[in-house]
């Protein structure tokens, strides 16, 4: 057998495993955490000017490609070295593999805007690579031992390899083959997914959204109370909650995007991204909420959405009599069933949204286009990556969550939440700001009350809002006596409804009950 050759192969396969596992993990963690091109640009940035000029002189505009090929050869050589070293001088092969992966970790984490989290895929890859290298070299060693035993004992050496040597040989070759095939297939697939994601991010970043024809009313200065720890009135895109069924965030290139309005309409409509951007767009502050939010939970956020009223598109399509639902479909197959009357109501904000807080929709929040409907839970209205609106009937169609135990209709329930003091917090006796947010989208909050222990309900002070479609901050100045106390909150909306104390779980149509928790006053 050719021991050196097989040890080199084990090294190469282990390096492939490092890359493949990192690439697969980057599908989940985000394409920008893939070490492949990060290492490339890292080396290009570090390369001395002389080397760069030399490469440019040799390869011209192919310089980057040439550098990457060169880098690939260097990595391959190091991988071969890792295999040979691990066979002859363990654990130095592992040391080489870890060192090369370490450079990759450095490269991904020092990219502009990267966090330490970006190291995770490469570290996972490194761990997998080390395990594979040790396993393969272990099996190679066993195979070699069996062969040398056989050479020393003439009784079995006459009719070819012994059973043991054959077995060990098969164990080594089998593992090497499986690891190689898995790394190549998994790695190539994951790389192509990451390449698509990188491309869509680039497309998104190049977009300049038009200015709204109808701007949202300015956020009143009094919308944000001066209370430490209260939820900000407008939620930043990075901290906005994310809920979807997508294992991998759908990557939709806006230039290939089109929306079709189909079903029970006089006139089917198809609309491209540029056509949508050319329409007079509106901007609205709307608080989006998830039906899965528990009382006191944080699956809710408030953003400035830029988009075109769905109502005006439906007016063009002319729904037929008898239709009562619009089934919106995402590229990934998710569907939501919204009442037709909610989408055609001129008094309700229902947008085909392209912008979120002044930026094109983030990819995970539905780029290039999603729906936002004030007053309806996300699962029946807020379809991200939306590509079709089918006008139909509740009797004929159902959204994704309905056969899974959730109500076909999902109006948002009036709710309130205590942000500060947090549950179990210790505060000093004296004036304590009990504060939080309350919401009744499309209806509006008219009052929030706070109760200490089993006392009377006392009115909280409400902050200003941009309108009825957003949550409102509230504060109650509590003269807190020492001891353990239970604080509770309840809101009343503009329909006159006051939150019920009856506790209901999120399924099938939204949680109810009062947010309530214990605090310690010292
Ligand atoms: N394509 C798609 N759109 C979707 C969902 C989904 O699973 N897939 N989930 C919905 C649900 S349940 C909610 S609460 C909102 C959440 O939107 P966000 O992730 O931007 O906060 O998106 C809605 N739109
Ligand atoms: Mo949701």
Short mmCIF file of C-alpha atoms and ligand atoms in Angstrom, two decimals:
data_model
loop_
_atom_site.label_atom_id
_atom_site.label_comp_id
_atom_site.label_asym_id
_atom_site.label_seq_id
_atom_site.Cartn_x
_atom_site.Cartn_y
_atom_site.Cartn_z
CA UNK A 1 0.00 0.00 0.00
CA UNK A 2 1.05 3.61 -0.51
CA UNK A 3 0.81 4.95 3.02
CA UNK A 4 1.91 8.51 2.19
CA UNK A 5 -0.57 8.79 -0.61
CA UNK A 6 -3.43 7.68 1.61
CA UNK A 7 -2.38 9.95 4.47
CA UNK A 8 -2.33 12.87 2.01
CA UNK A 9 -5.80 11.91 0.81
CA UNK A 10 -7.03 11.84 4.42
CA UNK A 11 -5.63 15.36 4.90
CA UNK A 12 -7.33 16.65 1.75
CA UNK A 13 -10.65 15.06 2.65
CA UNK A 14 -10.48 16.53 6.18
CA UNK A 15 -9.85 20.00 4.76
CA UNK A 16 -12.81 19.52 2.41
CA UNK A 17 -14.92 18.58 5.44
CA UNK A 18 -13.85 21.78 7.23
CA UNK A 19 -14.96 23.87 4.25
CA UNK A 20 -18.16 21.93 3.57
CA UNK A 21 -19.38 21.99 7.18
CA UNK A 22 -18.58 25.71 7.45
CA UNK A 23 -20.43 26.34 4.19
CA UNK A 24 -23.48 24.35 5.34
CA UNK A 25 -23.53 26.14 8.71
CA UNK A 26 -23.28 29.47 6.86
CA UNK A 27 -26.53 28.65 5.04
CA UNK A 28 -28.19 28.99 8.45
CA UNK A 29 -25.89 31.59 10.04
CA UNK A 30 -25.83 33.85 6.97
CA UNK A 31 -23.81 33.71 3.77
CA UNK A 32 -21.50 36.43 5.02
CA UNK A 33 -20.15 34.02 7.66
CA UNK A 34 -18.82 31.61 5.02
CA UNK A 35 -15.02 31.47 5.33
CA UNK A 36 -14.43 30.77 1.65
CA UNK A 37 -14.29 34.27 0.22
CA UNK A 38 -13.56 35.90 3.56
CA UNK A 39 -10.18 34.16 3.51
CA UNK A 40 -9.70 35.24 -0.10
CA UNK A 41 -10.25 38.92 0.62
CA UNK A 42 -8.30 38.66 3.87
CA UNK A 43 -5.27 37.40 1.96
CA UNK A 44 -5.74 39.94 -0.83
CA UNK A 45 -5.84 42.72 1.78
CA UNK A 46 -2.75 41.38 3.55
CA UNK A 47 -0.69 40.55 0.46
CA UNK A 48 2.30 42.89 0.12
CA UNK A 49 1.97 45.41 -2.71
CA UNK A 50 4.82 43.79 -4.63
CA UNK A 51 3.03 40.43 -4.77
CA UNK A 52 -0.21 42.10 -5.89
CA UNK A 53 1.55 43.98 -8.67
CA UNK A 54 3.31 40.83 -9.78
CA UNK A 55 0.02 38.91 -9.92
CA UNK A 56 -1.73 41.75 -11.75
CA UNK A 57 1.12 41.94 -14.25
CA UNK A 58 0.84 38.21 -14.87
CA UNK A 59 -2.92 37.76 -14.91
CA UNK A 60 -4.36 41.23 -15.60
CA UNK A 61 -8.04 41.48 -14.69
CA UNK A 62 -7.98 37.80 -13.79
CA UNK A 63 -5.82 38.74 -10.81
CA UNK A 64 -8.45 37.95 -8.18
CA UNK A 65 -9.23 34.59 -9.70
CA UNK A 66 -5.51 33.84 -9.94
CA UNK A 67 -5.02 34.73 -6.27
CA UNK A 68 -7.91 32.49 -5.26
CA UNK A 69 -6.48 29.59 -7.28
CA UNK A 70 -3.09 30.20 -5.68
CA UNK A 71 -4.72 30.27 -2.27
CA UNK A 72 -6.54 27.03 -3.06
CA UNK A 73 -3.22 25.39 -3.95
CA UNK A 74 -1.62 26.60 -0.72
CA UNK A 75 -4.54 25.28 1.32
CA UNK A 76 -4.39 21.95 -0.51
CA UNK A 77 -0.66 21.70 0.19
CA UNK A 78 -1.28 22.44 3.88
CA UNK A 79 -4.05 19.81 3.92
CA UNK A 80 -1.66 17.21 2.48
CA UNK A 81 0.89 18.22 5.10
CA UNK A 82 -1.76 17.83 7.82
CA UNK A 83 -2.49 14.27 6.67
CA UNK A 84 1.18 13.27 6.48
CA UNK A 85 2.02 14.86 9.83
CA UNK A 86 -0.93 13.30 11.60
CA UNK A 87 0.20 9.90 10.32
CA UNK A 88 3.88 10.33 11.35
CA UNK A 89 3.89 12.94 14.15
CA UNK A 90 0.49 13.19 15.78
CA UNK A 91 -0.97 15.53 16.83
CA UNK A 92 0.85 17.92 14.49
CA UNK A 93 -1.54 17.23 11.63
CA UNK A 94 -4.39 18.38 13.85
CA UNK A 95 -2.29 21.40 14.79
CA UNK A 96 -1.90 22.35 11.11
CA UNK A 97 -5.64 21.94 10.48
CA UNK A 98 -6.52 24.04 13.52
CA UNK A 99 -3.99 26.71 12.56
CA UNK A 100 -5.36 27.03 9.01
CA UNK A 101 -8.93 27.13 10.35
CA UNK A 102 -7.76 29.75 12.85
CA UNK A 103 -6.68 32.01 10.00
CA UNK A 104 -10.15 31.52 8.48
CA UNK A 105 -11.80 32.44 11.80
CA UNK A 106 -9.67 35.58 11.89
CA UNK A 107 -10.74 36.39 8.32
CA UNK A 108 -14.50 36.02 8.91
CA UNK A 109 -14.54 37.87 12.20
CA UNK A 110 -12.45 40.84 11.01
CA UNK A 111 -14.65 41.58 7.98
CA UNK A 112 -16.36 44.98 8.11
CA UNK A 113 -19.44 44.75 10.33
CA UNK A 114 -18.81 41.16 11.46
CA UNK A 115 -19.50 39.99 15.00
CA UNK A 116 -17.88 37.18 16.95
CA UNK A 117 -20.87 35.06 15.95
CA UNK A 118 -19.45 34.92 12.41
CA UNK A 119 -16.81 32.49 13.74
CA UNK A 120 -19.38 29.78 14.48
CA UNK A 121 -19.55 28.09 11.02
CA UNK A 122 -15.76 27.96 10.65
CA UNK A 123 -15.30 26.63 14.18
CA UNK A 124 -17.92 23.93 13.53
CA UNK A 125 -16.09 23.09 10.31
CA UNK A 126 -12.79 22.89 12.15
CA UNK A 127 -14.17 20.54 14.80
CA UNK A 128 -15.68 18.28 12.13
CA UNK A 129 -12.44 18.35 10.12
CA UNK A 130 -10.31 17.42 13.13
CA UNK A 131 -12.63 14.52 14.02
CA UNK A 132 -12.55 13.23 10.44
CA UNK A 133 -8.75 13.57 10.21
CA UNK A 134 -8.22 11.63 13.44
CA UNK A 135 -10.72 8.97 12.45
CA UNK A 136 -9.22 8.47 8.98
CA UNK A 137 -5.61 8.41 10.18
CA UNK A 138 -6.64 5.96 12.92
CA UNK A 139 -8.14 3.62 10.34
CA UNK A 140 -5.13 4.03 8.05
CA UNK A 141 -2.84 3.07 10.92
CA UNK A 142 -4.94 -0.01 11.67
CA UNK A 143 -4.79 -1.07 8.05
CA UNK A 144 -0.99 -0.62 7.97
CA UNK A 145 -0.58 -2.61 11.18
CA UNK A 146 -2.64 -5.47 9.79
CA UNK A 147 -0.56 -5.53 6.62
CA UNK A 148 2.74 -5.57 8.46
CA UNK A 149 1.52 -8.38 10.73
CA UNK A 150 0.69 -10.31 7.60
CA UNK A 151 4.12 -9.70 6.08
CA UNK A 152 5.73 -11.09 9.23
CA UNK A 153 3.64 -14.24 9.35
CA UNK A 154 4.27 -16.47 6.32
CA UNK A 155 1.24 -18.66 6.93
CA UNK A 156 -1.23 -16.03 5.73
CA UNK A 157 0.99 -14.20 3.27
CA UNK A 158 0.68 -16.58 0.38
CA UNK A 159 -2.86 -16.10 -0.88
CA UNK A 160 -3.13 -12.29 -0.81
CA UNK A 161 -4.06 -9.97 2.02
CA UNK A 162 -5.36 -11.42 5.29
CA UNK A 163 -9.00 -11.04 6.24
CA UNK A 164 -8.02 -8.47 8.88
CA UNK A 165 -5.99 -6.34 6.47
CA UNK A 166 -8.77 -6.47 3.92
CA UNK A 167 -11.29 -5.44 6.53
CA UNK A 168 -9.14 -2.54 7.77
CA UNK A 169 -8.45 -1.47 4.21
CA UNK A 170 -12.15 -1.38 3.48
CA UNK A 171 -12.84 0.54 6.67
CA UNK A 172 -10.31 3.23 5.74
CA UNK A 173 -11.29 3.52 2.08
CA UNK A 174 -14.99 3.45 2.88
CA UNK A 175 -14.77 6.25 5.44
CA UNK A 176 -12.53 8.33 3.17
CA UNK A 177 -14.90 7.88 0.25
CA UNK A 178 -18.03 8.67 2.23
CA UNK A 179 -16.45 11.77 3.80
CA UNK A 180 -15.19 12.98 0.42
CA UNK A 181 -18.49 12.49 -1.37
CA UNK A 182 -20.51 14.03 1.46
CA UNK A 183 -18.15 17.03 1.66
CA UNK A 184 -18.24 17.65 -2.08
CA UNK A 185 -22.02 17.27 -2.47
CA UNK A 186 -22.97 19.11 0.73
CA UNK A 187 -20.34 21.78 0.21
CA UNK A 188 -21.23 22.52 -3.41
CA UNK A 189 -24.96 22.68 -2.66
CA UNK A 190 -24.43 24.94 0.35
CA UNK A 191 -22.02 27.15 -1.58
CA UNK A 192 -24.54 27.71 -4.35
CA UNK A 193 -27.19 28.64 -1.76
CA UNK A 194 -24.76 31.05 -0.10
CA UNK A 195 -23.78 32.53 -3.46
CA UNK A 196 -27.46 33.25 -4.20
CA UNK A 197 -27.87 34.88 -0.79
CA UNK A 198 -24.81 37.03 -1.34
CA UNK A 199 -26.13 38.06 -4.75
CA UNK A 200 -29.59 38.99 -3.40
CA UNK A 201 -28.01 41.01 -0.58
CA UNK A 202 -26.00 42.92 -3.17
CA UNK A 203 -29.13 43.57 -5.26
CA UNK A 204 -30.95 44.80 -2.15
CA UNK A 205 -28.13 47.10 -1.12
CA UNK A 206 -28.06 48.71 -4.57
CA UNK A 207 -31.75 49.72 -4.36
CA UNK A 208 -32.74 53.32 -3.65
CA UNK A 209 -36.37 53.48 -2.66
CA UNK A 210 -38.50 56.35 -3.96
CA UNK A 211 -39.69 59.03 -1.59
CA UNK A 212 -43.24 58.43 -0.38
CA UNK A 213 -45.97 60.43 -2.13
CA UNK A 214 -47.93 60.31 1.10
CA UNK A 215 -45.58 60.49 4.06
CA UNK A 216 -46.52 59.16 7.45
CA UNK A 217 -47.27 61.87 9.99
CA UNK A 218 -44.09 62.71 11.88
CA UNK A 219 -43.60 60.75 15.08
CA UNK A 220 -44.68 63.17 17.82
CA UNK A 221 -41.93 64.11 20.22
CA UNK A 222 -44.18 62.93 23.05
CA UNK A 223 -44.35 59.35 21.73
CA UNK A 224 -41.24 58.35 23.67
CA UNK A 225 -41.41 58.56 27.43
CA UNK A 226 -38.28 59.27 29.37
CA UNK A 227 -38.28 55.97 31.25
CA UNK A 228 -35.18 53.76 31.37
CA UNK A 229 -35.82 50.30 29.99
CA UNK A 230 -39.13 51.02 28.23
CA UNK A 231 -39.60 49.51 24.75
CA UNK A 232 -38.61 52.12 22.13
CA UNK A 233 -41.59 53.50 20.19
CA UNK A 234 -40.10 52.52 16.83
CA UNK A 235 -38.37 49.14 16.62
CA UNK A 236 -35.10 49.01 14.69
CA UNK A 237 -34.88 46.52 11.82
CA UNK A 238 -32.15 44.58 13.60
CA UNK A 239 -34.21 44.12 16.76
CA UNK A 240 -37.54 43.47 15.04
CA UNK A 241 -38.93 40.03 15.90
CA UNK A 242 -38.84 37.47 13.12
CA UNK A 243 -41.32 34.64 12.65
CA UNK A 244 -41.61 32.39 9.62
CA UNK A 245 -41.70 28.77 8.60
CA UNK A 246 -38.66 29.12 6.32
CA UNK A 247 -35.67 26.92 7.16
CA UNK A 248 -33.61 28.99 4.80
CA UNK A 249 -34.58 32.61 4.28
CA UNK A 250 -36.04 32.81 0.75
CA UNK A 251 -33.69 34.65 -1.59
CA UNK A 252 -35.77 36.59 -4.08
CA UNK A 253 -34.10 38.87 -6.61
CA UNK A 254 -36.27 41.97 -6.98
CA UNK A 255 -35.60 42.11 -10.73
CA UNK A 256 -37.23 38.68 -11.15
CA UNK A 257 -40.05 39.42 -8.73
CA UNK A 258 -43.63 39.78 -9.89
CA UNK A 259 -46.95 39.80 -8.07
CA UNK A 260 -49.97 38.21 -9.68
CA UNK A 261 -53.53 38.99 -8.64
CA UNK A 262 -55.63 36.01 -9.60
CA UNK A 263 -58.80 34.10 -8.76
CA UNK A 264 -62.23 35.67 -8.50
CA UNK A 265 -61.39 38.89 -10.35
CA UNK A 266 -62.59 40.50 -13.56
CA UNK A 267 -59.08 41.44 -14.52
CA UNK A 268 -55.98 39.45 -13.58
CA UNK A 269 -53.01 41.69 -12.83
CA UNK A 270 -49.28 41.20 -12.92
CA UNK A 271 -46.95 43.75 -11.40
CA UNK A 272 -43.13 43.89 -11.40
CA UNK A 273 -40.88 45.47 -8.78
CA UNK A 274 -40.01 48.54 -10.84
CA UNK A 275 -43.68 49.05 -11.70
CA UNK A 276 -44.51 48.88 -8.01
CA UNK A 277 -41.81 51.42 -7.12
CA UNK A 278 -43.14 53.75 -9.84
CA UNK A 279 -46.57 53.92 -8.18
CA UNK A 280 -47.31 56.67 -5.65
CA UNK A 281 -46.21 55.00 -2.42
CA UNK A 282 -47.45 55.67 1.09
CA UNK A 283 -45.69 55.47 4.40
CA UNK A 284 -47.40 54.27 7.58
CA UNK A 285 -46.30 53.42 11.08
CA UNK A 286 -47.86 50.06 11.90
CA UNK A 287 -47.26 47.76 14.85
CA UNK A 288 -47.01 44.15 13.65
CA UNK A 289 -47.91 41.41 16.12
CA UNK A 290 -47.68 37.64 16.15
CA UNK A 291 -50.62 35.55 17.27
CA UNK A 292 -48.15 33.29 19.11
CA UNK A 293 -47.21 36.11 21.46
CA UNK A 294 -47.86 35.16 25.07
CA UNK A 295 -49.24 37.78 27.43
CA UNK A 296 -46.15 39.85 28.30
CA UNK A 297 -44.23 38.43 25.31
CA UNK A 298 -42.11 40.25 22.77
CA UNK A 299 -43.29 38.95 19.37
CA UNK A 300 -44.37 42.45 18.41
CA UNK A 301 -42.67 45.43 16.81
CA UNK A 302 -43.45 48.84 15.39
CA UNK A 303 -41.99 50.05 12.11
CA UNK A 304 -42.40 52.65 9.40
CA UNK A 305 -43.57 50.79 6.30
CA UNK A 306 -43.34 52.14 2.76
CA UNK A 307 -45.67 50.57 0.23
CA UNK A 308 -48.65 50.73 -2.06
CA UNK A 309 -52.22 50.24 -0.82
CA UNK A 310 -53.43 46.75 -1.72
CA UNK A 311 -56.90 48.27 -2.00
CA UNK A 312 -55.91 50.21 -5.12
CA UNK A 313 -54.56 47.09 -6.82
CA UNK A 314 -57.73 45.18 -5.96
CA UNK A 315 -59.77 48.06 -7.40
CA UNK A 316 -57.98 47.50 -10.70
CA UNK A 317 -58.53 43.74 -10.55
CA UNK A 318 -62.21 44.10 -9.60
CA UNK A 319 -63.09 41.24 -7.26
CA UNK A 320 -66.21 39.28 -8.27
CA UNK A 321 -69.32 39.15 -6.12
CA UNK A 322 -69.18 36.35 -3.56
CA UNK A 323 -65.45 36.64 -2.90
CA UNK A 324 -64.59 37.24 0.75
CA UNK A 325 -60.93 36.26 1.14
CA UNK A 326 -57.55 37.09 -0.32
CA UNK A 327 -55.11 34.18 -0.10
CA UNK A 328 -51.60 35.61 -0.30
CA UNK A 329 -48.78 33.24 -1.20
CA UNK A 330 -45.06 33.50 -0.56
CA UNK A 331 -42.32 32.12 -2.81
CA UNK A 332 -41.70 29.52 -0.11
CA UNK A 333 -45.29 28.28 -0.22
CA UNK A 334 -46.53 29.96 2.97
CA UNK A 335 -50.05 31.33 2.63
CA UNK A 336 -52.23 33.70 4.63
CA UNK A 337 -55.98 34.20 4.25
CA UNK A 338 -57.11 37.78 4.87
CA UNK A 339 -60.70 39.03 4.77
CA UNK A 340 -61.23 40.80 1.44
CA UNK A 341 -63.11 43.58 3.24
CA UNK A 342 -60.04 44.35 5.38
CA UNK A 343 -57.94 44.82 2.26
CA UNK A 344 -60.48 46.96 0.39
CA UNK A 345 -61.42 49.17 3.37
CA UNK A 346 -60.19 52.71 2.63
CA UNK A 347 -59.94 53.32 6.38
CA UNK A 348 -57.57 50.45 7.08
CA UNK A 349 -53.85 50.48 6.29
CA UNK A 350 -53.11 47.45 4.10
CA UNK A 351 -49.85 47.74 2.21
CA UNK A 352 -47.82 45.88 -0.31
CA UNK A 353 -44.67 47.01 1.47
CA UNK A 354 -41.19 47.49 0.01
CA UNK A 355 -39.57 49.58 2.74
CA UNK A 356 -39.05 49.17 6.49
CA UNK A 357 -37.79 52.11 8.54
CA UNK A 358 -36.33 53.80 5.47
CA UNK A 359 -34.50 50.78 4.04
CA UNK A 360 -35.54 48.19 1.48
CA UNK A 361 -37.15 45.32 3.41
CA UNK A 362 -34.46 43.24 5.09
CA UNK A 363 -34.23 39.82 3.39
CA UNK A 364 -35.54 38.04 6.51
CA UNK A 365 -38.47 40.46 6.73
CA UNK A 366 -39.66 39.68 3.22
CA UNK A 367 -37.45 41.32 0.59
CA UNK A 368 -38.41 42.45 -1.96
CA UNK A 369 -42.14 42.74 -1.11
CA UNK A 370 -44.40 41.76 1.79
CA UNK A 371 -47.85 42.57 3.10
CA UNK A 372 -48.58 44.65 6.18
CA UNK A 373 -52.18 44.99 7.36
CA UNK A 374 -53.00 47.05 10.43
CA UNK A 375 -55.01 45.20 13.07
CA UNK A 376 -54.57 41.62 11.80
CA UNK A 377 -52.09 39.13 13.25
CA UNK A 378 -49.16 38.34 10.95
CA UNK A 379 -50.24 34.77 10.25
CA UNK A 380 -53.40 35.95 8.43
CA UNK A 381 -52.01 39.04 6.73
CA UNK A 382 -48.29 39.78 6.74
CA UNK A 383 -47.05 37.43 4.00
CA UNK A 384 -43.36 37.99 3.34
CA UNK A 385 -41.76 37.33 -0.08
CA UNK A 386 -45.31 37.63 -1.42
CA UNK A 387 -45.86 36.68 -5.09
CA UNK A 388 -49.57 36.04 -5.46
CA UNK A 389 -52.86 37.45 -4.18
CA UNK A 390 -55.68 35.09 -5.02
CA UNK A 391 -59.15 36.47 -4.53
CA UNK A 392 -61.28 33.61 -3.25
CA UNK A 393 -63.71 32.54 -0.51
CA UNK A 394 -63.14 31.32 3.07
CA UNK A 395 -65.36 28.41 2.05
CA UNK A 396 -62.90 27.41 -0.69
CA UNK A 397 -59.43 28.16 0.66
CA UNK A 398 -57.43 28.33 3.87
CA UNK A 399 -54.15 29.88 4.94
CA UNK A 400 -51.12 27.87 6.10
CA UNK A 401 -51.94 27.93 9.83
CA UNK A 402 -55.66 27.22 9.67
CA UNK A 403 -55.50 23.43 9.20
CA UNK A 404 -52.80 23.46 11.92
CA UNK A 405 -55.17 24.53 14.64
CA UNK A 406 -55.30 28.31 14.28
CA UNK A 407 -58.37 30.40 13.59
CA UNK A 408 -59.16 31.42 10.01
CA UNK A 409 -59.74 34.98 11.23
CA UNK A 410 -57.05 36.78 13.23
CA UNK A 411 -57.91 40.29 14.39
CA UNK A 412 -55.29 41.48 16.90
CA UNK A 413 -56.49 41.45 20.50
CA UNK A 414 -56.14 44.51 22.70
CA UNK A 415 -53.19 43.98 25.01
CA UNK A 416 -50.76 45.68 27.34
CA UNK A 417 -47.34 44.77 28.67
CA UNK A 418 -45.20 45.86 31.62
CA UNK A 419 -41.60 46.57 30.55
CA UNK A 420 -40.26 48.04 33.81
CA UNK A 421 -39.70 47.10 36.54
CA UNK A 422 -39.07 43.66 35.02
CA UNK A 423 -40.34 40.47 36.62
CA UNK A 424 -38.57 39.76 39.90
CA UNK A 425 -36.63 43.06 39.79
CA UNK A 426 -35.52 44.82 42.95
CA UNK A 427 -36.30 48.53 43.16
CA UNK A 428 -35.80 51.14 45.85
CA UNK A 429 -38.78 52.34 47.85
CA UNK A 430 -40.08 55.72 46.74
CA UNK A 431 -41.33 56.83 43.34
CA UNK A 432 -41.00 53.98 40.84
CA UNK A 433 -41.92 54.31 37.16
CA UNK A 434 -44.06 51.34 36.19
CA UNK A 435 -44.11 51.53 32.39
CA UNK A 436 -44.64 49.62 29.20
CA UNK A 437 -46.62 49.51 25.97
CA UNK A 438 -50.23 48.80 25.04
CA UNK A 439 -51.76 48.10 21.64
CA UNK A 440 -55.08 47.79 19.83
CA UNK A 441 -54.06 48.27 16.20
CA UNK A 442 -56.65 49.88 13.93
CA UNK A 443 -58.77 50.73 16.99
CA UNK A 444 -56.49 52.66 19.31
CA UNK A 445 -55.84 52.60 23.05
CA UNK A 446 -57.79 55.04 25.20
CA UNK A 447 -56.71 54.05 28.70
CA UNK A 448 -54.17 51.96 30.57
CA UNK A 449 -54.55 51.14 34.24
CA UNK A 450 -52.15 49.68 36.77
CA UNK A 451 -52.97 47.72 39.86
CA UNK A 452 -50.68 47.04 42.79
CA UNK A 453 -51.42 43.77 44.60
CA UNK A 454 -55.19 43.56 45.02
CA UNK A 455 -55.72 47.33 45.19
CA UNK A 456 -57.76 49.64 43.00
CA UNK A 457 -56.92 50.16 39.32
CA UNK A 458 -55.14 53.50 38.84
CA UNK A 459 -54.87 55.28 35.49
CA UNK A 460 -51.45 55.35 33.81
CA UNK A 461 -50.32 58.29 31.71
CA UNK A 462 -50.36 57.59 27.96
CA UNK A 463 -47.67 58.90 25.64
CA UNK A 464 -48.53 60.34 22.21
CA UNK A 465 -48.72 58.13 19.12
CA UNK A 466 -48.62 58.60 15.38
CA UNK A 467 -52.10 57.05 15.23
CA UNK A 468 -54.30 54.13 16.16
CA UNK A 469 -52.22 51.57 14.26
CA UNK A 470 -49.27 51.65 16.64
CA UNK A 471 -48.70 50.70 20.20
CA UNK A 472 -48.53 53.40 22.83
CA UNK A 473 -46.10 53.80 25.70
CA UNK A 474 -47.58 54.30 29.16
CA UNK A 475 -46.20 55.08 32.61
CA UNK A 476 -47.57 54.97 36.13
CA UNK A 477 -45.66 56.76 38.89
CA UNK A 478 -45.91 54.39 41.77
CA UNK A 479 -45.15 55.44 45.32
CA UNK A 480 -43.66 52.06 46.19
CA UNK A 481 -43.61 50.87 49.80
CA UNK A 482 -41.04 48.21 50.70
CA UNK A 483 -41.98 44.58 50.46
CA UNK A 484 -42.91 42.16 47.68
CA UNK A 485 -45.62 43.41 45.37
CA UNK A 486 -47.59 42.15 42.41
CA UNK A 487 -48.05 44.69 39.62
CA UNK A 488 -50.67 44.23 36.91
CA UNK A 489 -51.75 46.18 33.85
CA UNK A 490 -54.84 46.31 31.66
CA UNK A 491 -55.79 48.45 28.68
CA UNK A 492 -59.04 49.80 27.27
CA UNK A 493 -59.45 50.46 23.57
CA UNK A 494 -61.51 52.97 21.59
CA UNK A 495 -64.34 50.46 21.14
CA UNK A 496 -64.80 50.59 24.93
CA UNK A 497 -63.43 47.10 25.49
CA UNK A 498 -61.27 46.55 28.57
CA UNK A 499 -58.88 43.60 28.59
CA UNK A 500 -60.36 40.54 30.20
CA UNK A 501 -58.65 38.85 33.13
CA UNK A 502 -59.58 35.47 31.64
CA UNK A 503 -56.37 33.78 30.58
CA UNK A 504 -56.30 32.15 27.16
CA UNK A 505 -53.28 30.59 25.42
CA UNK A 506 -52.12 31.92 22.01
CA UNK A 507 -53.88 29.13 20.06
CA UNK A 508 -56.24 29.38 18.27
CA UNK A 509 -56.64 33.16 17.94
CA UNK A 510 -54.40 35.03 20.39
CA UNK A 511 -53.63 35.07 24.13
CA UNK A 512 -55.68 37.01 26.66
CA UNK A 513 -55.22 37.93 30.30
CA UNK A 514 -53.40 40.63 32.25
CA UNK A 515 -49.64 40.99 32.24
CA UNK A 516 -48.72 40.75 35.85
CA UNK A 517 -45.53 40.12 37.81
CA UNK A 518 -43.83 40.31 41.17
CA UNK A 519 -41.27 42.98 42.11
CA UNK A 520 -39.27 43.47 45.27
CA UNK A 521 -39.15 46.92 46.84
CA UNK A 522 -36.30 47.52 49.30
N1 LIG B 1 -43.63 33.81 3.82
C1 LIG B 1 -43.99 33.91 5.11
N2 LIG B 1 -44.54 35.05 5.56
C2 LIG B 1 -44.92 35.17 6.84
C3 LIG B 1 -44.76 34.09 7.74
C4 LIG B 1 -44.19 32.89 7.25
O1 LIG B 1 -44.02 31.90 7.96
N3 LIG B 1 -43.80 32.84 5.93
N4 LIG B 1 -45.14 34.24 9.05
C5 LIG B 1 -46.11 35.27 9.36
C6 LIG B 1 -46.19 35.51 10.78
S1 LIG B 1 -46.86 34.28 11.74
C7 LIG B 1 -45.81 36.70 11.34
S2 LIG B 1 -46.14 37.02 12.95
C8 LIG B 1 -45.13 37.74 10.53
C9 LIG B 1 -43.81 38.13 11.15
O2 LIG B 1 -43.13 39.06 10.36
P1 LIG B 1 -41.65 39.43 10.72
O3 LIG B 1 -40.85 38.17 10.71
O4 LIG B 1 -41.20 40.43 9.71
O5 LIG B 1 -41.69 40.04 12.10
O6 LIG B 1 -44.85 37.30 9.22
C10 LIG B 1 -45.89 36.56 8.61
N5 LIG B 1 -45.48 36.33 7.26
MO1 LIG B 2 -47.08 35.08 13.77
#
